[in-house]
XYZ file of C-alpha atoms in Angstrom:
696
model
C 0.000 0.000 0.000
C 1.278 3.493 -0.853
C -0.072 6.906 0.177
C 0.114 9.610 -2.480
C -0.687 13.307 -2.157
C -2.562 14.988 -4.978
C -1.181 18.532 -4.363
C 2.030 20.001 -5.723
C 4.608 21.103 -3.100
C 2.796 18.916 -0.637
C 5.794 18.824 1.700
C 5.583 22.574 2.366
C 1.849 22.320 2.924
C 2.434 19.465 5.358
C 4.849 21.559 7.424
C 2.341 24.420 7.485
C -0.471 22.100 8.637
C 1.780 20.663 11.372
C 2.571 24.174 12.576
C -1.074 25.214 12.524
C -2.104 22.082 14.473
C 0.518 22.740 17.159
C -0.367 26.456 17.508
C -4.103 25.793 17.819
C -3.495 23.072 20.406
C -1.177 25.308 22.445
C -3.648 28.153 22.412
C -6.394 25.865 23.681
C -4.533 24.211 26.533
C -1.589 26.232 27.728
C -3.513 29.500 28.074
C -6.248 27.787 30.092
C -6.150 28.308 33.853
C -7.990 25.022 34.546
C -5.306 23.003 32.823
C -2.757 23.812 35.521
C -4.724 21.741 38.054
C -4.305 18.529 36.003
C -1.358 16.164 36.217
C 1.161 16.374 33.378
C 0.145 13.032 31.806
C -3.468 14.184 31.498
C -2.373 17.440 29.897
C -0.148 15.600 27.437
C -2.949 13.167 26.577
C -5.460 15.969 25.881
C -2.839 17.861 23.917
C -2.090 14.761 21.829
C -5.761 14.036 21.098
C -6.478 17.630 20.043
C -3.330 17.727 17.900
C -4.209 14.427 16.144
C -7.772 15.552 15.403
C -6.774 18.939 13.977
C -3.847 17.495 11.998
C -6.010 14.824 10.366
C -8.581 17.438 9.346
C -5.966 19.706 7.788
C -4.135 16.740 6.238
C -7.251 15.872 4.229
C -6.902 19.233 2.448
C -3.940 17.713 0.591
C -6.370 15.195 -1.030
C -4.296 12.185 0.008
C -4.695 9.044 -2.129
C -4.086 5.425 -1.133
C -2.652 3.239 -3.897
C -2.808 -0.535 -3.389
C -1.522 -3.341 -5.607
C -3.277 -6.710 -5.601
C -1.749 -9.848 -7.041
C -4.271 -11.713 -9.214
C -3.828 -15.281 -10.412
C -5.615 -16.120 -13.684
C -5.973 -19.865 -14.154
C -5.662 -21.071 -17.758
C -8.907 -21.662 -19.648
C -9.587 -25.084 -21.142
C -12.287 -25.044 -23.834
C -14.130 -28.256 -24.667
C -16.228 -28.553 -27.834
C -18.502 -31.508 -28.623
C -19.700 -32.278 -32.151
C -23.496 -32.081 -31.846
C -24.256 -33.177 -35.422
C -26.178 -36.224 -36.561
C -23.169 -37.984 -38.084
C -22.143 -39.039 -34.563
C -25.260 -41.248 -34.417
C -25.577 -42.176 -38.085
C -24.299 -45.691 -37.573
C -23.781 -48.080 -34.703
C -25.370 -48.056 -31.273
C -26.472 -44.483 -30.542
C -26.900 -45.184 -26.815
C -23.370 -46.512 -26.562
C -21.980 -43.524 -28.471
C -23.765 -41.051 -26.226
C -22.588 -42.825 -23.085
C -19.051 -42.827 -24.476
C -19.112 -39.081 -25.047
C -20.726 -38.493 -21.659
C -17.945 -40.473 -19.970
C -15.250 -38.460 -21.774
C -16.781 -35.046 -21.005
C -17.428 -35.937 -17.348
C -13.837 -37.086 -16.914
C -12.440 -33.914 -18.498
C -14.651 -31.600 -16.441
C -14.017 -33.418 -13.160
C -10.249 -33.789 -13.549
C -9.470 -30.380 -15.019
C -11.927 -28.257 -13.052
C -9.597 -28.114 -10.040
C -6.780 -26.126 -11.678
C -8.363 -24.758 -14.851
C -11.379 -22.727 -15.878
C -13.557 -24.956 -18.075
C -15.741 -23.517 -20.864
C -18.014 -25.880 -22.816
C -19.227 -25.492 -26.387
C -21.426 -27.484 -28.779
C -20.965 -27.163 -32.521
C -22.803 -28.375 -35.592
C -24.905 -26.014 -37.684
C -23.835 -23.255 -35.297
C -21.517 -23.021 -32.312
C -23.250 -22.426 -28.976
C -22.113 -22.520 -25.367
C -23.264 -25.359 -23.127
C -22.971 -29.122 -22.789
C -26.546 -30.360 -23.318
C -25.913 -32.217 -26.549
C -28.646 -34.027 -28.468
C -26.857 -34.699 -31.814
C -29.750 -33.315 -33.848
C -27.787 -30.795 -35.937
C -27.851 -31.661 -39.640
C -24.599 -29.913 -40.537
C -21.031 -29.958 -39.228
C -19.069 -26.712 -39.338
C -15.663 -27.006 -37.680
C -14.496 -23.642 -39.043
C -17.379 -21.862 -37.277
C -16.223 -23.421 -33.992
C -12.674 -22.195 -34.551
C -13.845 -18.686 -35.464
C -16.160 -18.535 -32.447
C -13.395 -19.558 -30.051
C -10.975 -17.118 -31.675
C -13.397 -14.171 -31.509
C -14.782 -14.844 -28.024
C -11.507 -15.595 -26.228
C -8.758 -13.734 -28.116
C -7.600 -11.821 -24.984
C -7.860 -14.644 -22.455
C -5.311 -17.077 -21.076
C -6.403 -20.051 -23.198
C -4.516 -23.209 -22.331
C -6.021 -25.545 -24.912
C -9.038 -26.359 -27.051
C -10.335 -29.931 -26.772
C -12.443 -30.998 -29.754
C -14.557 -34.139 -29.350
C -15.929 -35.277 -32.697
C -15.658 -37.519 -35.730
C -13.798 -35.108 -38.030
C -16.632 -35.020 -40.593
C -17.376 -31.483 -41.807
C -19.772 -30.646 -44.613
C -20.081 -26.845 -44.488
C -17.575 -24.093 -43.874
C -13.914 -24.017 -44.775
C -11.319 -26.703 -44.122
C -10.609 -26.693 -40.358
C -6.953 -27.474 -41.070
C -6.762 -24.009 -42.623
C -8.890 -22.150 -40.077
C -7.112 -23.598 -37.054
C -3.795 -21.973 -37.944
C -4.968 -18.636 -36.542
C -5.031 -20.100 -32.992
C -2.004 -19.571 -30.753
C -2.754 -22.427 -28.358
C -2.806 -26.205 -28.838
C -5.850 -28.085 -30.071
C -6.284 -31.565 -28.618
C -8.744 -33.820 -30.403
C -10.622 -36.870 -29.160
C -11.810 -39.019 -32.036
C -15.338 -40.404 -31.769
C -16.742 -42.832 -34.309
C -15.705 -45.689 -36.533
C -12.957 -45.149 -39.104
C -13.173 -48.626 -40.560
C -14.429 -49.047 -44.116
C -17.695 -50.986 -44.135
C -20.070 -52.063 -46.855
C -21.949 -48.987 -47.969
C -23.706 -47.506 -50.996
C -24.354 -43.769 -50.892
C -25.905 -41.085 -53.066
C -23.342 -38.358 -52.414
C -24.601 -35.521 -54.636
C -27.344 -34.661 -57.106
C -26.888 -31.903 -59.641
C -29.984 -30.652 -61.462
C -31.262 -27.341 -62.746
C -33.589 -25.642 -60.327
C -35.899 -24.701 -63.200
C -36.984 -26.399 -66.389
C -39.521 -25.574 -69.060
C -42.524 -27.640 -69.950
C -41.917 -29.974 -72.863
C -38.121 -29.623 -72.596
C -35.583 -32.168 -71.408
C -33.375 -31.300 -68.444
C -30.159 -33.041 -67.307
C -29.612 -34.672 -63.922
C -26.246 -35.819 -62.599
C -26.164 -38.323 -59.711
C -22.869 -39.023 -57.929
C -22.561 -42.294 -56.002
C -19.924 -43.886 -53.780
C -19.644 -47.655 -53.128
C -17.423 -49.117 -50.392
C -16.632 -52.837 -50.154
C -19.261 -53.685 -52.765
C -17.079 -54.900 -55.630
C -19.022 -56.992 -58.180
C -22.273 -56.624 -56.232
C -24.979 -55.259 -58.558
C -26.891 -52.160 -57.493
C -29.965 -50.682 -59.156
C -30.356 -46.917 -59.387
C -34.003 -45.805 -59.467
C -35.515 -42.376 -60.000
C -39.213 -41.864 -59.387
C -41.736 -39.083 -59.034
C -44.873 -39.738 -57.064
C -45.630 -43.435 -57.570
C -44.141 -43.525 -61.075
C -40.733 -45.057 -61.776
C -39.206 -42.926 -64.540
C -35.613 -44.205 -64.640
C -33.799 -47.398 -63.705
C -30.223 -48.446 -64.331
C -28.034 -51.335 -63.160
C -24.633 -50.403 -61.712
C -21.815 -52.861 -61.031
C -19.054 -51.493 -58.739
C -15.684 -52.690 -60.012
C -13.660 -52.141 -56.817
C -14.202 -51.839 -53.078
C -13.662 -48.080 -53.350
C -15.794 -47.223 -56.363
C -17.138 -43.821 -57.383
C -19.400 -43.322 -60.363
C -21.691 -40.744 -61.899
C -24.949 -41.404 -63.703
C -26.051 -38.746 -66.154
C -29.670 -38.910 -67.208
C -32.113 -36.664 -68.993
C -35.668 -36.241 -67.767
C -38.641 -34.605 -69.437
C -40.243 -31.613 -67.781
C -43.947 -32.220 -67.388
C -46.713 -29.862 -66.444
C -45.890 -26.475 -64.884
C -45.316 -26.485 -61.131
C -43.051 -28.098 -58.568
C -41.999 -31.669 -59.284
C -40.357 -33.774 -56.605
C -38.032 -36.591 -57.654
C -36.801 -39.433 -55.444
C -33.482 -41.209 -55.982
C -32.880 -44.651 -54.477
C -30.172 -47.295 -54.608
C -31.483 -50.884 -54.426
C -28.637 -52.939 -52.909
C -28.208 -56.608 -51.925
C -28.524 -55.559 -48.278
C -26.261 -56.064 -45.248
C -25.400 -52.368 -45.067
C -24.880 -50.764 -41.695
C -26.103 -47.396 -42.935
C -29.015 -47.306 -45.380
C -30.018 -43.684 -44.783
C -27.629 -42.508 -47.489
C -29.155 -44.851 -50.105
C -31.928 -42.340 -50.696
C -32.079 -38.693 -51.697
C -34.398 -36.331 -53.516
C -34.481 -33.109 -55.504
C -37.125 -30.665 -56.655
C -37.449 -28.962 -60.042
C -39.754 -26.071 -60.803
C -41.259 -26.485 -64.270
C -42.064 -23.189 -66.007
C -44.221 -22.634 -69.045
C -41.895 -20.751 -71.432
C -38.269 -19.980 -72.140
C -36.944 -16.725 -70.794
C -36.004 -14.247 -73.539
C -33.141 -11.937 -72.631
C -32.308 -8.790 -74.622
C -28.826 -7.253 -74.198
C -28.332 -3.708 -75.515
C -25.003 -1.898 -75.586
C -23.192 0.918 -77.321
C -20.395 -1.138 -78.789
C -19.048 -4.559 -77.783
C -17.753 -5.261 -74.282
C -16.233 -8.387 -72.688
C -18.817 -8.215 -69.864
C -21.541 -8.936 -72.406
C -19.677 -11.966 -73.714
C -19.316 -13.351 -70.179
C -23.057 -12.960 -69.523
C -24.150 -14.204 -72.937
C -21.903 -17.286 -72.854
C -23.159 -18.160 -69.388
C -26.832 -17.929 -70.346
C -26.494 -19.722 -73.677
C -25.129 -22.803 -71.922
C -28.580 -23.246 -70.352
C -31.546 -24.359 -72.449
C -34.048 -22.148 -70.629
C -32.638 -18.853 -71.905
C -32.783 -17.290 -75.348
C -30.347 -14.362 -75.635
C -30.391 -11.532 -78.195
C -27.442 -9.114 -78.289
C -27.343 -5.689 -80.010
C -24.212 -3.556 -79.776
C -25.297 -0.632 -81.945
C -28.385 1.013 -83.329
C -30.914 0.308 -84.689
C -32.168 -1.523 -81.638
C -35.337 -3.659 -81.825
C -38.634 -1.808 -81.658
C -40.805 -4.524 -80.123
C -39.754 -5.137 -76.525
C -42.863 -6.815 -75.141
C -41.687 -10.328 -76.008
C -38.647 -10.096 -73.747
C -38.542 -11.105 -70.089
C -35.490 -8.971 -69.248
C -33.529 -6.144 -70.861
C -29.864 -5.682 -69.966
C -28.604 -2.141 -70.617
C -24.821 -2.053 -70.777
C -23.573 1.513 -70.119
C -26.815 2.992 -71.423
C -27.717 5.826 -71.401
C -24.290 6.613 -72.805
C -22.294 9.800 -73.158
C -23.145 9.761 -76.879
C -26.880 9.626 -75.929
C -27.252 6.256 -77.633
C -30.394 4.408 -76.637
C -31.994 7.429 -74.922
C -35.371 7.026 -76.629
C -35.288 3.265 -76.183
C -34.667 3.581 -72.438
C -37.643 5.850 -71.940
C -39.684 3.372 -73.966
C -38.688 0.554 -71.634
C -39.587 2.688 -68.634
C -43.153 3.005 -69.898
C -43.576 -0.764 -69.593
C -42.916 -3.077 -66.670
C -40.208 -5.116 -68.375
C -37.460 -5.891 -65.817
C -34.177 -4.023 -66.361
C -30.562 -4.722 -65.473
C -28.237 -1.719 -65.711
C -24.460 -2.133 -66.014
C -22.682 1.108 -65.108
C -19.370 1.791 -66.849
C -17.046 4.469 -68.181
C -19.420 5.302 -71.071
C -22.514 5.697 -68.885
C -23.898 9.242 -68.868
C -24.436 9.496 -65.109
C -26.527 12.736 -65.056
C -29.052 11.238 -67.470
C -29.061 7.932 -65.585
C -29.949 9.826 -62.394
C -32.958 11.341 -64.190
C -34.578 8.001 -65.027
C -36.769 8.220 -61.885
C -35.531 4.875 -60.591
C -34.752 6.322 -57.163
C -31.055 5.620 -57.787
C -28.582 8.497 -57.539
C -24.856 8.330 -58.297
C -23.070 11.413 -56.927
C -19.847 11.519 -58.919
C -17.004 13.227 -57.068
C -14.316 12.835 -59.746
C -14.079 11.756 -63.356
C -11.727 8.929 -62.542
C -13.029 5.508 -61.554
C -11.783 3.371 -58.677
C -11.438 -0.348 -58.034
C -13.959 -2.098 -55.801
C -13.997 -5.740 -54.772
C -17.288 -7.426 -53.831
C -18.264 -7.968 -50.207
C -21.275 -10.228 -49.617
C -24.266 -8.788 -47.775
C -25.181 -11.565 -45.334
C -28.712 -10.144 -44.941
C -29.578 -10.470 -48.645
C -32.722 -12.614 -48.983
C -33.963 -12.355 -52.591
C -32.240 -15.625 -53.480
C -29.746 -18.011 -51.921
C -26.201 -18.837 -52.941
C -24.316 -21.980 -52.041
C -21.287 -21.974 -49.745
C -18.729 -22.340 -52.548
C -20.018 -19.236 -54.297
C -20.111 -17.191 -51.085
C -16.544 -18.246 -50.332
C -15.427 -17.374 -53.874
C -17.126 -13.952 -54.084
C -14.688 -11.955 -51.979
C -11.751 -13.369 -53.956
C -13.071 -12.011 -57.247
C -11.002 -9.266 -58.932
C -12.220 -5.666 -58.497
C -14.638 -3.870 -60.804
C -14.117 -0.347 -62.111
C -16.766 1.756 -60.325
C -17.611 5.491 -60.382
C -15.704 7.559 -57.829
C -18.472 8.890 -55.623
C -21.453 8.152 -53.410
C -24.461 5.991 -54.356
C -27.970 6.431 -52.955
C -30.502 3.611 -53.294
C -34.232 3.474 -52.629
C -35.344 1.130 -49.845
C -36.923 -1.159 -52.457
C -33.479 -2.126 -53.809
C -31.533 -4.708 -51.806
C -27.751 -4.773 -51.878
C -26.269 -8.107 -52.905
C -22.604 -7.020 -52.781
C -21.026 -4.023 -51.077
C -17.830 -2.315 -52.259
C -14.433 -3.031 -50.723
C -12.262 0.002 -51.517
C -8.529 -0.317 -50.771
C -9.228 -3.103 -48.241
C -11.836 -0.945 -46.505
C -15.307 -2.485 -46.457
C -17.944 0.144 -47.185
C -21.717 0.195 -47.425
C -21.673 1.439 -51.010
C -23.597 -1.015 -53.201
C -21.740 -2.884 -55.934
C -24.723 -4.964 -57.096
C -28.294 -4.219 -56.025
C -31.605 -5.849 -56.938
C -35.205 -5.197 -56.099
C -38.672 -4.232 -57.237
C -39.015 -0.428 -57.195
C -42.318 0.946 -58.456
C -43.477 -2.556 -59.346
C -40.669 -3.232 -61.835
C -37.879 -5.700 -61.126
C -34.620 -3.810 -61.436
C -30.960 -4.640 -60.992
C -27.846 -2.465 -61.107
C -24.209 -3.518 -61.426
C -22.307 -0.360 -60.420
C -19.121 -1.257 -62.276
C -17.613 -2.941 -65.297
C -15.226 -5.874 -65.493
C -17.263 -8.891 -64.397
C -15.655 -10.814 -67.259
C -12.612 -11.023 -64.985
C -14.741 -12.856 -62.412
C -15.464 -15.584 -64.945
C -11.777 -15.967 -65.831
C -10.719 -15.978 -62.183
C -13.333 -18.613 -61.394
C -11.905 -20.878 -64.086
C -8.314 -20.170 -63.002
C -9.109 -21.030 -59.413
C -11.537 -23.973 -59.836
C -11.015 -24.996 -63.471
C -14.714 -24.347 -64.041
C -17.155 -21.463 -64.374
C -19.651 -22.990 -61.934
C -19.645 -20.256 -59.261
C -19.763 -17.396 -61.773
C -22.529 -19.164 -63.706
C -24.551 -19.643 -60.529
C -24.204 -15.952 -59.655
C -25.237 -14.681 -63.098
C -28.022 -17.253 -63.421
C -29.439 -16.355 -59.992
C -29.466 -12.644 -60.844
C -31.002 -13.168 -64.279
C -33.500 -15.704 -62.992
C -34.698 -13.371 -60.241
C -35.095 -10.466 -62.646
C -36.561 -12.310 -65.633
C -39.262 -14.369 -63.944
C -42.360 -12.258 -64.353
C -44.659 -11.866 -61.401
C -48.261 -10.846 -61.388
C -48.493 -7.208 -62.338
C -51.476 -6.563 -60.109
C -51.699 -4.899 -56.716
C -50.780 -7.989 -54.681
C -47.599 -10.085 -54.961
C -46.387 -13.009 -52.847
C -42.780 -14.207 -53.220
C -41.561 -17.624 -52.127
C -38.714 -19.956 -52.964
C -39.593 -23.163 -54.792
C -37.544 -25.269 -52.362
C -36.663 -24.948 -48.654
C -34.520 -27.285 -46.572
C -36.062 -28.683 -43.414
C -33.193 -27.078 -41.456
C -34.148 -23.545 -42.585
C -37.206 -21.442 -41.796
C -39.804 -20.968 -44.521
C -39.857 -17.225 -45.252
C -42.304 -15.564 -47.672
C -42.439 -11.903 -48.717
C -45.406 -9.842 -49.834
C -46.014 -6.550 -51.629
C -49.259 -4.569 -51.709
C -49.837 -1.594 -54.050
C -52.601 0.980 -54.221
C -54.188 2.149 -57.480
C -51.300 4.590 -58.042
C -48.985 1.599 -57.725
C -47.443 2.916 -54.517
C -46.365 0.463 -51.845
C -48.690 0.375 -48.840
C -48.670 -1.639 -45.616
C -51.991 -0.677 -44.047
C -54.146 -3.702 -44.986
C -53.738 -7.039 -43.223
C -52.364 -9.884 -45.339
C -53.564 -13.386 -44.450
C -52.230 -16.647 -45.821
C -53.210 -20.291 -45.499
C -50.637 -23.052 -46.011
C -51.826 -26.537 -46.914
C -49.575 -29.577 -46.640
C -49.812 -32.683 -48.820
C -52.129 -34.323 -46.262
C -54.661 -31.506 -46.521
C -53.850 -29.951 -43.135
C -54.204 -26.166 -43.083
C -52.112 -23.567 -41.241
C -53.185 -19.918 -41.087
C -50.757 -17.013 -40.639
C -50.742 -13.212 -40.745
C -47.867 -11.365 -42.411
C -45.755 -8.890 -40.420
C -44.860 -5.433 -41.688
C -41.224 -4.911 -42.610
C -40.637 -1.398 -43.886
C -42.712 -0.979 -47.035
C -43.149 -4.719 -47.438
C -44.675 -7.753 -45.739
C -42.803 -10.745 -44.361
C -43.874 -14.107 -42.965
C -41.498 -16.402 -41.113
C -43.400 -19.672 -40.785
C -40.463 -21.378 -39.059
C -39.175 -24.820 -39.916
C -41.805 -27.017 -41.540
C -41.891 -30.817 -41.957
C -40.696 -32.335 -45.215
C -43.341 -32.345 -47.943
C -45.128 -30.325 -50.607
C -47.099 -27.235 -49.637
C -49.516 -24.933 -51.401
C -50.605 -21.526 -50.204
C -53.400 -19.057 -50.755
C -52.990 -15.463 -49.578
C -55.552 -12.690 -49.546
C -55.684 -8.952 -48.889
C -58.414 -6.315 -49.117
C -57.437 -2.991 -50.675
C -60.268 -0.532 -50.328
C -63.350 -2.491 -51.282
C -61.555 -4.902 -53.617
C -60.167 -8.287 -52.544
C -57.001 -9.722 -54.099
C -55.704 -13.270 -53.840
C -52.411 -14.953 -54.652
C -51.579 -18.663 -54.684
C -48.500 -20.768 -55.174
C -46.590 -23.770 -53.971
C -43.243 -24.799 -52.553
C -41.542 -27.906 -51.275
C -39.596 -28.671 -48.083
C -36.888 -31.266 -48.625
C -34.650 -32.997 -46.081
C -31.020 -32.005 -45.716
C -29.229 -35.364 -45.568
C -25.554 -34.441 -45.725
C -24.949 -35.838 -42.228
C -26.123 -39.266 -43.386
C -24.143 -39.247 -46.631
C -20.708 -39.541 -45.063
C -20.647 -41.531 -41.819
C -17.114 -42.879 -41.628
C -15.140 -40.871 -39.094
C -12.332 -38.790 -40.558
C -9.617 -38.743 -37.903
C -7.155 -37.357 -40.448
C -8.867 -33.969 -40.158
C -8.586 -34.128 -36.365
C -4.930 -35.105 -36.622
C -4.198 -32.132 -38.886
C -5.931 -29.727 -36.507
C -3.903 -31.047 -33.583
C -0.597 -31.295 -35.411
C -0.735 -27.748 -36.811
C -1.246 -26.243 -33.347
C 1.108 -28.372 -31.283
C -1.653 -30.583 -29.921
C -2.297 -34.297 -30.220
C -5.007 -36.732 -31.313
C -6.420 -39.183 -28.761
C -9.022 -41.910 -28.984
C -12.106 -41.958 -26.804
C -10.576 -44.409 -24.316
C -7.477 -42.213 -23.888
C -9.107 -39.266 -22.126
C -6.959 -39.818 -19.017
C -3.810 -39.552 -21.145
C -5.084 -36.226 -22.446
C -5.580 -34.961 -18.897
C -1.987 -35.882 -18.007
C -0.761 -34.272 -21.229
C -2.387 -30.977 -20.282
C -1.149 -31.118 -16.688
C 2.427 -31.737 -17.851
C 2.372 -28.991 -20.467
C 4.524 -26.208 -19.014
C 3.045 -23.709 -21.447
C -0.405 -24.158 -19.894
C 0.080 -22.293 -16.638
C -1.585 -19.523 -14.624
C -0.790 -15.906 -15.378
C -0.031 -13.414 -12.606
C -0.755 -9.735 -12.826
C -1.012 -6.836 -10.424
C -4.049 -4.624 -10.321
C -3.641 -1.120 -8.972
C -6.449 0.331 -6.886
C -6.536 4.070 -6.066
C -8.832 5.446 -3.359
C -9.070 8.965 -1.882
C -8.894 9.095 1.909
C -11.959 11.322 1.855
C -13.956 8.327 0.598
C -12.961 6.098 3.515
C -15.795 5.985 6.029
C -13.612 4.534 8.774
C -11.383 7.670 8.735
C -14.420 9.803 9.559
C -15.157 7.634 12.586
C -11.490 7.746 13.712
C -11.491 11.553 13.706
C -14.891 11.578 15.405
C -13.706 9.173 18.123
C -10.454 11.106 18.725
C -12.234 14.437 19.133
C -15.061 12.799 21.061
C -12.665 11.175 23.578
C -10.889 14.503 24.044
C -14.198 16.276 24.676
C -15.304 13.586 27.131
C -12.024 13.710 29.101
C -12.141 17.489 29.286
C -15.618 17.317 30.771
C -14.764 14.403 33.006
C -11.691 16.144 34.405
C -13.542 19.369 34.966
C -12.156 21.528 32.178
C -14.819 23.662 30.518
């Protein structure tokens, strides 16, 4: 403990206060006649008490401060994380597996709790704190666990991370890459069976989400066969109760992978659900991965896309080549005038750098604005920005310099108009930059940002690509040129254009699919996974085609068994939104209604909820992943019956030790209540003795 004085030249002040205390005490006692009758020891005692009381009071004028240092011991933190996904229970005795994990976690908590702070996590679809595992998660994301631990405990004394799982991950990045950011060891306890057993699995199905009635559409089915050499398997594809495809497959080895490519005919418009099944000789330990399904939305007509531009541009080639590879698009490209006069037959018009500085396409643009044909603008160096701002789209580009700047895409995680798969989302932020106008961009609330701009490694909220439905017309804007580089980079990185094609197709598909042009619109996805909530959006317009949210929107969902569920939409800004939560697997139809004034409007549609079965597809434990995680961080891999060895390993690790630090505490003496009582007691005793000894 250390006493500090908060006044400069405190030593001189202290001498003055000592002098004042002595003078006042002398004046009180040595000029008093009654004091001479007391013995010397009583006089000295009274003198001392008065001096102490006065000195303490004057001493407080120096604002004395007490500084104390406390030694704190911070025990190392041990984090345990249990894989809560369904792959843990996919095969074998689930009761035995759960008891095994319970034994391991109990041992770790009981043995390490004495000298370490234990924090428990569960991970699967998401990483959450706690230890009440149920193994119901249908995804395994090891990278999310690593990121959660890194973000939540970056400034703590982490001794080790103990991961208890089977090493199977099916979403997120490779944990062997993510784990390298950790500066503490990762110890892994392998749970599950790594032995290769007899198994036939449908590992992946690739099919177009949409097809057109009367057309043929391709389906690609990937299958893996383990220990089934020369055992015939029958692949069947059915819809409803009708078998539409059957093929005999003969695995040639005990580790056999094959792909079946088939072509199916699109039937009547609507959602069509297809079931894939492998008929095997039996004796498989896991039969859940023998089945899978997919859903295709059959549309009535091909989508006609018109691309208009003042001169050729590589961006147009990238878009055109992507769309022409799909049978459901018919693309027309015009790079100079005269442009086509009849626009009504097209589902989408793409305007590349129009209106231009040379005023090309000015009349055509105003003609398109008179209709409700969806538009996709591509902004570039030839775009005449002042005229673009006057198109009454609610979009304003405030140019601050003539030069352009480079902007890389940053995904908006709250974008909901359509979904992108994990590979595309991971690829997006690696794409090369686009050349964008140097300035600010203002968007109406009806346009939703798909990508933001990353400028010089600074993530901004300026839109790079935005889509929406302003004034009842589907509209998209790409605020930059150079997306052809994205296509090249995609091929350079993955040796395919798959991610770029998915991005362009999703944008074009959203814009080109015509919706009812009346006052009431309901938007839904054709397919939802049973792990995700079913979310529908609604729009209501008055006679002036202005968005309104006053009337109540009701909807009734009907499942394939005829059971009805009624809901009311919630308001969300200028729109309506319904989150129906997670629904059981099956086909659903809906009928929504709203009353605008005295007129009633209805909308109907359908969607399908399909199971997410990736946890059942791969059930053999992958301890190699766990070994890599441990090896890259200085940890070690243990089996489930070696938990005691892990405890000893942690105890003997000299790097896992408590940290000591001193914490300074500063308190003013004026804030100490006990000092007030000391002064009060000293002066009170002096007063009492004076009265008791007859001095008044």
